[in-house]
Amino acid sequence: MSIIKDFLFQLTLVVIPIFIYYTFITEKVKSQKNKNIIMTILWGISIIFCMSFPVNFGDNSRLELRIIPLLLGTLYGGFWPGIFLSVIIILFRLSFGISIGFYNTVLVLLTSLPFILFFQRSFSLSKKDKRVKIAVGLSLFYCLSGLTIFCILRGFSYDFFKIQMVHLFLAVVVTWLFTILIEKIREIHQLRLEVQNTEKLRVISELTSVFAHEIRNPMQVTRGFLQLLNEPDLPKVKKEYIKISIDELDRANEIIEDFLSVGKPSINNIAKIEVGYQIERVVNIIRSYSLNHNVEIRTDIQDNCWIFANPQKLNQSLINILKNAVESMPTGGRVWVSCTATDDGFIKIIIKDQGIGMTKKQIDRLGSPFYSLKEKGTGLGMMVSFQIIHSFKGKIKVNSEKDKGTEVIILLPQIN
Ligand code: ADP
Ligand code: MG
């Protein structure tokens, strides 16, 4: 009984970092790197506590649930947190002296850590259900290798085997529960951020629609008069000034356009549309712009890809993305646009360029208002595109590599 009690105490030690992190840290700390460092330290403390209050049995044998902080810390943190936590385990075990138990610890780590690190990448790319499976599988593997190495080093004993089984059972069940718990908390957190974002956008949209109409009228009037001033016998330099003024007014108008479409879900004008047809149209619209930039656009379109959407909005988002693709290649190049139906009921549009690409940090900032690295950029194009795709219950993902190119993948629910 006391063994179970000891294991339950270990559980408390493992759950505390999770709650500290998600209650106090995620909201306060902004940089992902700092968050990672803090989380790793919390898991490290959890490991030290687990190892300080182990479940003792037999002659100098001990078991703890340290696998859980090690596993969750590595899976959610990555390579270096994994190495750091393993070093903590080894150093802390070493402080008890070099014994058979120490060798046991090192051997178990040497066999299981490579596997954990190997699966970490696919864990970070997977969805919730698969993550739970990976975590449980790795936990099971760790316990089994622990059990095998224990038996090899110290021989088999039925009593110890029973305790090892309790450990295995608890470790696996707790890994399962905690991974689900962390996933759930992350999901709620994400949802909250999204709600906050939508709320911000709603306010922006209300404010701008009021301003926009007021500003547009005088702008249109000015533009009209500028055009009237533009007589054929005007000196060249004055003509140039007029052209610049008109261009700038048009640019301001474009910004207002973008603003106006922010925050307005496209409930109206939703229709059944064929994505391929819309892509052809968009490519035609942007063709002269792309030729000016020495960019060739190639399409690969599957017929009969139907979705429910507002065609103007869809086109607007595609144009924004295509324009970025063209602008990312200052010396020209090629853009590929493809559209296919996936097996799981989505229409997948891929827009790929060979441009300057983005770093991970830049990708993360993509879609935030006014984030632009261009001299004349507005930083609204991607924000609007993200919003439009989400309003059609679609998903948008950006893969990019600096100096190699960018790939924007849009998934939209297919209808038949
Ligand atoms: P803008 O085009 O007005 O700058 P966007 O919201 O369309 O605003 O894009 C924001 C920023 O994201 C751009 O300034 C650019 O730095 C980056 N970006 C977007 N698409 C790409 C791309 N295909 N390749 C490289 N960088 C891109
Ligand atoms: Mg843009």
Short mmCIF file of C-alpha atoms and ligand atoms in Angstrom, two decimals:
data_model
loop_
_atom_site.label_atom_id
_atom_site.label_comp_id
_atom_site.label_asym_id
_atom_site.label_seq_id
_atom_site.Cartn_x
_atom_site.Cartn_y
_atom_site.Cartn_z
CA MET A 1 0.00 0.00 0.00
CA SER A 2 2.76 2.35 0.92
CA ILE A 3 4.25 1.83 -2.53
CA ILE A 4 1.05 3.06 -4.16
CA LYS A 5 1.06 6.01 -1.78
CA ASP A 6 4.62 6.81 -2.80
CA PHE A 7 3.73 6.61 -6.47
CA LEU A 8 0.74 8.90 -5.94
CA PHE A 9 3.01 11.40 -4.25
CA GLN A 10 5.24 11.25 -7.33
CA LEU A 11 2.22 12.06 -9.45
CA THR A 12 1.67 15.28 -7.55
CA LEU A 13 5.29 16.21 -8.18
CA VAL A 14 4.79 15.77 -11.90
CA VAL A 15 1.53 17.62 -12.24
CA ILE A 16 2.71 20.75 -10.43
CA PRO A 17 4.96 22.05 -13.27
CA ILE A 18 2.12 21.66 -15.75
CA PHE A 19 -0.17 23.83 -13.67
CA ILE A 20 2.48 26.39 -12.79
CA TYR A 21 3.36 26.70 -16.46
CA TYR A 22 -0.12 27.02 -17.86
CA THR A 23 -1.44 29.20 -15.05
CA PHE A 24 1.42 31.67 -14.64
CA ILE A 25 3.86 31.44 -17.51
CA THR A 26 2.08 31.08 -20.87
CA GLU A 27 0.22 34.37 -20.55
CA LYS A 28 3.02 36.44 -19.04
CA VAL A 29 6.06 35.36 -21.04
CA LYS A 30 5.90 36.38 -24.67
CA SER A 31 8.94 34.84 -26.34
CA GLN A 32 8.63 31.18 -27.24
CA LYS A 33 12.29 30.60 -26.43
CA ASN A 34 11.94 31.88 -22.87
CA LYS A 35 8.79 29.84 -22.42
CA ASN A 36 10.70 26.75 -23.49
CA ILE A 37 13.53 27.48 -21.07
CA ILE A 38 11.15 28.00 -18.14
CA MET A 39 9.20 24.84 -18.96
CA THR A 40 12.42 22.83 -19.17
CA ILE A 41 13.56 24.15 -15.80
CA LEU A 42 10.18 23.28 -14.27
CA TRP A 43 10.42 19.74 -15.63
CA GLY A 44 13.99 19.57 -14.31
CA ILE A 45 12.80 20.52 -10.82
CA SER A 46 10.06 17.94 -11.11
CA ILE A 47 12.64 15.28 -11.98
CA ILE A 48 14.82 16.24 -9.01
CA PHE A 49 11.83 16.01 -6.66
CA CYS A 50 10.74 12.69 -8.14
CA MET A 51 14.22 11.32 -7.64
CA SER A 52 14.51 12.75 -4.13
CA PHE A 53 11.40 10.91 -2.96
CA PRO A 54 11.58 7.62 -4.81
CA VAL A 55 9.67 4.45 -4.19
CA ASN A 56 12.24 2.30 -2.40
CA PHE A 57 12.05 -1.42 -2.49
CA GLY A 58 14.28 -4.37 -1.94
CA ASP A 59 17.92 -3.87 -1.47
CA ASN A 60 18.92 -0.44 -2.72
CA SER A 61 16.38 -0.47 -5.56
CA ARG A 62 14.30 2.54 -6.39
CA LEU A 63 11.68 3.55 -8.90
CA GLU A 64 10.22 6.91 -9.76
CA LEU A 65 7.96 8.47 -12.37
CA ARG A 66 10.81 10.63 -13.71
CA ILE A 67 10.06 9.26 -17.17
CA ILE A 68 7.01 11.52 -17.30
CA PRO A 69 8.80 14.87 -16.91
CA LEU A 70 11.59 13.60 -19.13
CA LEU A 71 9.22 12.41 -21.83
CA LEU A 72 6.83 15.38 -21.79
CA GLY A 73 9.71 17.85 -21.48
CA THR A 74 11.43 16.36 -24.51
CA LEU A 75 8.34 15.86 -26.64
CA TYR A 76 7.06 19.38 -26.09
CA GLY A 77 10.45 21.07 -25.73
CA GLY A 78 12.63 19.43 -28.36
CA PHE A 79 16.18 18.15 -28.61
CA TRP A 80 18.06 20.36 -26.13
CA PRO A 81 15.49 20.17 -23.33
CA GLY A 82 15.67 16.38 -23.77
CA ILE A 83 19.44 16.38 -23.40
CA PHE A 84 19.29 18.80 -20.46
CA LEU A 85 16.74 16.71 -18.58
CA SER A 86 18.72 13.51 -19.20
CA VAL A 87 21.87 15.15 -17.88
CA ILE A 88 19.96 16.20 -14.75
CA ILE A 89 18.83 12.61 -14.24
CA ILE A 90 22.35 11.23 -14.64
CA LEU A 91 24.02 13.87 -12.45
CA PHE A 92 21.43 13.54 -9.72
CA ARG A 93 21.71 9.76 -9.77
CA LEU A 94 25.48 10.12 -9.64
CA SER A 95 25.19 12.13 -6.43
CA PHE A 96 23.91 8.96 -4.73
CA GLY A 97 27.18 7.28 -5.64
CA ILE A 98 28.19 4.92 -8.41
CA SER A 99 26.27 1.71 -7.85
CA ILE A 100 24.45 -0.80 -9.94
CA GLY A 101 21.45 1.54 -9.81
CA PHE A 102 23.49 4.27 -11.47
CA TYR A 103 24.47 1.98 -14.34
CA ASN A 104 20.87 0.92 -14.60
CA THR A 105 19.74 4.56 -14.96
CA VAL A 106 22.38 5.37 -17.57
CA LEU A 107 21.68 2.27 -19.61
CA VAL A 108 17.92 2.86 -19.65
CA LEU A 109 18.50 6.45 -20.76
CA LEU A 110 20.97 5.42 -23.44
CA THR A 111 18.49 2.98 -24.92
CA SER A 112 15.35 5.07 -24.72
CA LEU A 113 16.48 8.68 -25.24
CA PRO A 114 17.44 8.20 -28.91
CA PHE A 115 13.96 6.81 -29.55
CA ILE A 116 12.28 9.70 -27.74
CA LEU A 117 14.37 12.22 -29.68
CA PHE A 118 13.68 10.40 -32.91
CA PHE A 119 9.92 10.54 -32.42
CA GLN A 120 9.96 14.11 -31.11
CA ARG A 121 9.80 15.59 -34.60
CA SER A 122 6.83 13.62 -35.77
CA PHE A 123 5.23 14.31 -32.37
CA SER A 124 5.57 18.05 -32.88
CA LEU A 125 4.01 17.80 -36.35
CA SER A 126 1.15 15.51 -35.34
CA LYS A 127 -2.37 16.17 -34.24
CA LYS A 128 -3.67 15.56 -30.75
CA ASP A 129 -4.67 11.89 -31.07
CA LYS A 130 -1.43 10.83 -32.66
CA ARG A 131 0.54 12.75 -30.05
CA VAL A 132 -1.15 10.83 -27.27
CA LYS A 133 -0.32 7.57 -29.01
CA ILE A 134 3.34 8.51 -29.52
CA ALA A 135 3.73 9.59 -25.89
CA VAL A 136 2.10 6.42 -24.55
CA GLY A 137 4.17 4.23 -26.87
CA LEU A 138 7.41 5.87 -25.79
CA SER A 139 6.49 5.63 -22.13
CA LEU A 140 5.77 1.93 -22.55
CA PHE A 141 9.06 1.45 -24.37
CA TYR A 142 10.98 3.25 -21.61
CA CYS A 143 9.41 1.12 -18.88
CA LEU A 144 9.98 -2.13 -20.78
CA SER A 145 13.61 -1.31 -21.44
CA GLY A 146 13.93 -0.34 -17.75
CA LEU A 147 12.43 -3.68 -16.76
CA THR A 148 14.69 -5.65 -19.10
CA ILE A 149 17.86 -3.89 -18.01
CA PHE A 150 16.87 -4.29 -14.36
CA CYS A 151 16.44 -8.03 -14.83
CA ILE A 152 19.72 -8.34 -16.73
CA LEU A 153 21.69 -6.43 -14.10
CA ARG A 154 20.09 -7.83 -10.96
CA GLY A 155 18.38 -11.02 -11.95
CA PHE A 156 14.69 -11.78 -11.94
CA SER A 157 12.62 -11.68 -8.75
CA TYR A 158 8.88 -12.05 -8.69
CA ASP A 159 8.39 -9.39 -5.97
CA PHE A 160 10.38 -6.81 -7.86
CA PHE A 161 8.60 -7.74 -11.03
CA LYS A 162 5.28 -6.91 -9.36
CA ILE A 163 6.54 -3.47 -8.36
CA GLN A 164 7.94 -2.89 -11.82
CA MET A 165 4.55 -3.75 -13.24
CA VAL A 166 2.85 -1.21 -10.99
CA HIS A 167 5.42 1.32 -12.19
CA LEU A 168 4.82 0.42 -15.82
CA PHE A 169 1.07 0.59 -15.45
CA LEU A 170 1.18 3.93 -13.63
CA ALA A 171 3.73 5.47 -16.00
CA VAL A 172 1.74 4.55 -19.08
CA VAL A 173 -1.63 5.61 -17.68
CA VAL A 174 -0.23 8.85 -16.31
CA THR A 175 1.53 9.66 -19.59
CA TRP A 176 -1.75 9.07 -21.37
CA LEU A 177 -3.69 11.27 -18.95
CA PHE A 178 -1.13 14.06 -18.81
CA THR A 179 -0.67 14.27 -22.56
CA ILE A 180 -4.43 14.60 -22.96
CA LEU A 181 -4.46 17.17 -20.16
CA ILE A 182 -1.69 19.27 -21.73
CA GLU A 183 -3.32 19.04 -25.15
CA LYS A 184 -6.64 20.15 -23.70
CA ILE A 185 -5.09 23.10 -21.89
CA ARG A 186 -3.22 24.14 -25.03
CA GLU A 187 -6.40 23.91 -27.05
CA ILE A 188 -8.30 26.11 -24.61
CA HIS A 189 -5.43 28.57 -24.57
CA GLN A 190 -5.34 28.69 -28.36
CA LEU A 191 -9.09 29.21 -28.50
CA ARG A 192 -8.83 32.10 -26.09
CA LEU A 193 -6.17 33.77 -28.23
CA GLU A 194 -8.33 33.34 -31.30
CA VAL A 195 -11.35 34.86 -29.58
CA GLN A 196 -9.23 37.82 -28.46
CA ASN A 197 -7.98 38.23 -32.01
CA THR A 198 -11.45 38.12 -33.50
CA GLU A 199 -12.59 40.68 -30.99
CA LYS A 200 -9.73 42.99 -31.94
CA LEU A 201 -10.53 42.56 -35.60
CA ARG A 202 -14.18 43.34 -34.98
CA VAL A 203 -13.27 46.63 -33.32
CA ILE A 204 -10.85 47.50 -36.13
CA SER A 205 -13.47 46.71 -38.71
CA GLU A 206 -16.11 48.87 -37.07
CA LEU A 207 -13.79 51.82 -36.67
CA THR A 208 -12.39 51.59 -40.15
CA SER A 209 -15.67 51.30 -41.96
CA VAL A 210 -16.70 54.59 -40.36
CA PHE A 211 -13.40 56.31 -41.18
CA ALA A 212 -13.01 54.79 -44.59
CA HIS A 213 -16.16 56.25 -46.05
CA GLU A 214 -15.32 59.69 -44.75
CA ILE A 215 -11.78 59.62 -46.08
CA ARG A 216 -12.62 58.08 -49.41
CA ASN A 217 -14.88 60.84 -50.63
CA PRO A 218 -12.35 63.69 -50.48
CA MET A 219 -9.78 61.33 -51.94
CA GLN A 220 -11.95 60.53 -54.95
CA VAL A 221 -12.57 64.22 -55.51
CA THR A 222 -8.85 65.05 -55.34
CA ARG A 223 -8.06 62.20 -57.71
CA GLY A 224 -10.64 63.46 -60.18
CA PHE A 225 -9.21 67.00 -60.17
CA LEU A 226 -5.67 65.70 -60.52
CA GLN A 227 -6.73 63.83 -63.62
CA LEU A 228 -8.29 66.98 -65.01
CA LEU A 229 -5.06 68.88 -64.40
CA ASN A 230 -3.17 66.32 -66.41
CA GLU A 231 -3.29 68.16 -69.75
CA PRO A 232 -1.11 67.09 -72.70
CA ASP A 233 0.91 70.36 -72.88
CA LEU A 234 1.92 70.24 -69.22
CA PRO A 235 5.71 70.23 -68.56
CA LYS A 236 7.08 66.72 -68.06
CA VAL A 237 8.02 67.23 -64.44
CA LYS A 238 4.52 68.38 -63.51
CA LYS A 239 3.04 65.37 -65.27
CA GLU A 240 5.33 63.23 -63.16
CA TYR A 241 4.11 64.92 -59.95
CA ILE A 242 0.51 64.33 -60.92
CA LYS A 243 1.22 60.70 -61.66
CA ILE A 244 2.87 60.24 -58.26
CA SER A 245 -0.05 61.93 -56.53
CA ILE A 246 -2.56 59.70 -58.29
CA ASP A 247 -0.53 56.58 -57.55
CA GLU A 248 -0.30 57.44 -53.89
CA LEU A 249 -4.02 58.14 -53.71
CA ASP A 250 -4.67 54.76 -55.31
CA ARG A 251 -2.40 53.13 -52.81
CA ALA A 252 -4.27 54.77 -49.94
CA ASN A 253 -7.47 53.54 -51.51
CA GLU A 254 -6.11 50.01 -51.64
CA ILE A 255 -5.23 50.14 -47.98
CA ILE A 256 -8.74 51.26 -47.17
CA GLU A 257 -10.11 48.40 -49.32
CA ASP A 258 -8.05 45.94 -47.33
CA PHE A 259 -9.17 47.43 -44.08
CA LEU A 260 -12.79 47.30 -45.06
CA SER A 261 -12.66 43.61 -45.70
CA VAL A 262 -11.17 42.90 -42.29
CA GLY A 263 -13.50 41.40 -39.78
CA LYS A 264 -16.42 41.01 -42.12
CA PRO A 265 -17.32 37.37 -42.40
CA SER A 266 -18.58 36.55 -45.85
CA ILE A 267 -21.98 35.28 -44.91
CA ASN A 268 -23.49 36.98 -47.93
CA ASN A 269 -22.91 35.82 -51.44
CA ILE A 270 -21.76 32.40 -50.43
CA ALA A 271 -22.17 30.09 -53.35
CA LYS A 272 -21.02 26.80 -54.73
CA ILE A 273 -17.92 27.61 -56.70
CA GLU A 274 -15.33 25.73 -58.68
CA VAL A 275 -11.91 26.47 -57.31
CA GLY A 276 -10.06 25.75 -60.55
CA TYR A 277 -12.13 28.28 -62.46
CA GLN A 278 -11.49 30.94 -59.81
CA ILE A 279 -7.76 30.23 -59.85
CA GLU A 280 -7.68 30.67 -63.64
CA ARG A 281 -9.42 34.01 -63.25
CA VAL A 282 -7.09 35.19 -60.52
CA VAL A 283 -4.03 34.14 -62.49
CA ASN A 284 -5.33 36.09 -65.47
CA ILE A 285 -5.90 39.17 -63.34
CA ILE A 286 -2.39 39.06 -61.94
CA ARG A 287 -0.65 38.07 -65.19
CA SER A 288 0.39 41.53 -66.34
CA TYR A 289 1.67 42.34 -62.86
CA SER A 290 3.73 39.16 -62.78
CA LEU A 291 5.13 39.69 -66.27
CA ASN A 292 6.30 43.13 -65.19
CA HIS A 293 8.23 41.40 -62.44
CA ASN A 294 9.64 38.78 -64.82
CA VAL A 295 7.67 36.08 -63.09
CA GLU A 296 6.01 33.18 -64.85
CA ILE A 297 2.95 31.60 -63.27
CA ARG A 298 2.30 27.91 -63.90
CA THR A 299 -0.91 26.17 -62.94
CA ASP A 300 -1.79 22.57 -62.34
CA ILE A 301 -5.49 22.35 -61.72
CA GLN A 302 -7.75 19.40 -61.07
CA ASP A 303 -11.28 19.79 -62.40
CA ASN A 304 -14.42 19.60 -60.33
CA CYS A 305 -13.09 20.93 -57.04
CA TRP A 306 -16.17 22.48 -55.53
CA ILE A 307 -16.42 24.49 -52.33
CA PHE A 308 -18.85 26.84 -50.64
CA ALA A 309 -17.41 30.33 -50.57
CA ASN A 310 -17.80 33.89 -51.59
CA PRO A 311 -15.94 34.06 -54.92
CA GLN A 312 -14.83 37.69 -54.59
CA LYS A 313 -13.39 37.06 -51.15
CA LEU A 314 -11.67 33.87 -52.22
CA ASN A 315 -10.16 35.70 -55.18
CA GLN A 316 -9.04 38.54 -53.00
CA SER A 317 -7.19 36.20 -50.68
CA LEU A 318 -5.61 34.33 -53.59
CA ILE A 319 -4.52 37.58 -55.21
CA ASN A 320 -2.91 38.76 -51.97
CA ILE A 321 -0.96 35.52 -51.67
CA LEU A 322 0.00 35.45 -55.34
CA LYS A 323 1.14 39.07 -55.20
CA ASN A 324 3.40 38.24 -52.29
CA ALA A 325 4.79 35.28 -54.21
CA VAL A 326 5.56 37.50 -57.20
CA GLU A 327 7.03 40.25 -55.02
CA SER A 328 9.25 37.75 -53.22
CA MET A 329 11.29 37.29 -56.41
CA PRO A 330 12.96 40.63 -57.19
CA THR A 331 14.91 39.16 -60.09
CA GLY A 332 12.07 37.09 -61.47
CA GLY A 333 11.33 33.40 -61.33
CA ARG A 334 8.44 31.01 -61.33
CA VAL A 335 5.30 30.59 -59.27
CA TRP A 336 3.35 27.33 -59.21
CA VAL A 337 -0.32 27.23 -58.36
CA SER A 338 -1.98 23.87 -57.95
CA CYS A 339 -5.39 22.70 -56.86
CA THR A 340 -6.27 19.12 -55.94
CA ALA A 341 -8.87 17.27 -53.92
CA THR A 342 -7.45 15.40 -50.93
CA ASP A 343 -8.61 12.01 -49.68
CA ASP A 344 -9.93 13.47 -46.43
CA GLY A 345 -12.46 15.81 -48.01
CA PHE A 346 -10.53 19.01 -48.59
CA ILE A 347 -9.57 21.06 -51.60
CA LYS A 348 -5.88 21.82 -51.40
CA ILE A 349 -4.51 24.91 -53.08
CA ILE A 350 -0.75 25.30 -53.11
CA ILE A 351 0.98 28.52 -54.12
CA LYS A 352 4.70 28.06 -54.33
CA ASP A 353 7.44 30.51 -55.20
CA GLN A 354 11.22 30.52 -55.48
CA GLY A 355 11.59 33.82 -53.69
CA ILE A 356 13.49 35.20 -50.74
CA GLY A 357 11.60 33.03 -48.27
CA MET A 358 11.10 33.70 -44.58
CA THR A 359 12.66 32.68 -41.29
CA LYS A 360 10.56 30.85 -38.72
CA LYS A 361 10.12 34.08 -36.78
CA GLN A 362 8.88 35.88 -39.87
CA ILE A 363 6.40 33.09 -40.60
CA ASP A 364 5.06 33.35 -37.06
CA ARG A 365 4.44 37.07 -37.51
CA LEU A 366 2.76 36.61 -40.84
CA GLY A 367 -0.85 37.72 -40.73
CA SER A 368 -0.45 40.22 -37.90
CA PRO A 369 -1.69 43.67 -38.84
CA PHE A 370 0.94 45.99 -40.36
CA TYR A 371 3.66 43.37 -40.37
CA SER A 372 5.52 44.13 -43.58
CA LEU A 373 9.14 44.03 -44.66
CA LYS A 374 8.47 45.91 -47.87
CA GLU A 375 9.19 49.55 -48.43
CA LYS A 376 5.69 50.19 -49.74
CA GLY A 377 4.01 47.28 -47.99
CA THR A 378 0.88 47.59 -45.89
CA GLY A 379 1.17 44.37 -43.93
CA LEU A 380 -2.54 43.80 -44.39
CA GLY A 381 -2.61 41.37 -47.30
CA MET A 382 -1.87 38.21 -45.36
CA MET A 383 -4.03 39.25 -42.44
CA VAL A 384 -6.99 39.62 -44.77
CA SER A 385 -6.19 36.35 -46.55
CA PHE A 386 -5.95 34.40 -43.28
CA GLN A 387 -9.22 35.87 -42.17
CA ILE A 388 -11.02 35.06 -45.41
CA ILE A 389 -9.80 31.45 -45.48
CA HIS A 390 -10.79 30.95 -41.84
CA SER A 391 -14.21 32.42 -42.53
CA PHE A 392 -14.72 29.62 -45.09
CA LYS A 393 -13.77 27.12 -42.37
CA GLY A 394 -10.51 26.52 -44.16
CA LYS A 395 -6.96 26.20 -42.98
CA ILE A 396 -3.87 27.96 -44.20
CA LYS A 397 -0.30 26.87 -43.61
CA VAL A 398 2.95 28.48 -44.68
CA ASN A 399 6.19 26.60 -45.23
CA SER A 400 9.19 28.67 -46.08
CA GLU A 401 12.92 28.55 -46.17
CA LYS A 402 15.13 31.62 -46.32
CA ASP A 403 16.48 32.21 -49.83
CA LYS A 404 14.81 29.05 -51.12
CA GLY A 405 11.15 29.95 -51.42
CA THR A 406 7.76 29.81 -49.84
CA GLU A 407 4.81 27.52 -50.10
CA VAL A 408 1.36 28.56 -48.97
CA ILE A 409 -1.05 25.67 -48.52
CA ILE A 410 -4.77 26.36 -48.29
CA LEU A 411 -7.24 23.65 -47.33
CA LEU A 412 -10.93 24.29 -47.89
CA PRO A 413 -13.77 21.90 -47.10
CA GLN A 414 -14.89 20.16 -50.27
CA ILE A 415 -18.51 19.73 -51.33
CA ASN A 416 -19.75 17.25 -53.87
P1 ADP B 1 2.76 43.35 -47.65
O1 ADP B 1 2.79 42.48 -48.86
O2 ADP B 1 1.99 44.60 -47.87
O3 ADP B 1 4.12 43.60 -47.06
P2 ADP B 1 1.51 41.05 -46.46
O4 ADP B 1 0.63 40.89 -45.27
O5 ADP B 1 0.98 40.61 -47.77
O6 ADP B 1 1.94 42.58 -46.52
O7 ADP B 1 2.88 40.30 -46.19
C1 ADP B 1 3.58 40.56 -45.00
C2 ADP B 1 5.05 40.23 -45.12
O8 ADP B 1 5.22 38.83 -45.18
C3 ADP B 1 5.70 40.74 -46.38
O9 ADP B 1 6.17 42.06 -46.21
C4 ADP B 1 6.85 39.77 -46.59
O10 ADP B 1 7.97 40.17 -45.83
C5 ADP B 1 6.32 38.49 -45.99
N1 ADP B 1 5.88 37.58 -47.05
C6 ADP B 1 4.61 37.29 -47.39
N2 ADP B 1 4.55 36.39 -48.38
C7 ADP B 1 5.83 36.08 -48.70
C8 ADP B 1 6.45 35.20 -49.66
N3 ADP B 1 5.73 34.46 -50.52
N4 ADP B 1 7.80 35.13 -49.67
C9 ADP B 1 8.54 35.87 -48.81
N5 ADP B 1 8.04 36.72 -47.88
C10 ADP B 1 6.69 36.83 -47.83
MG MG B 2 1.22 41.53 -49.77
#
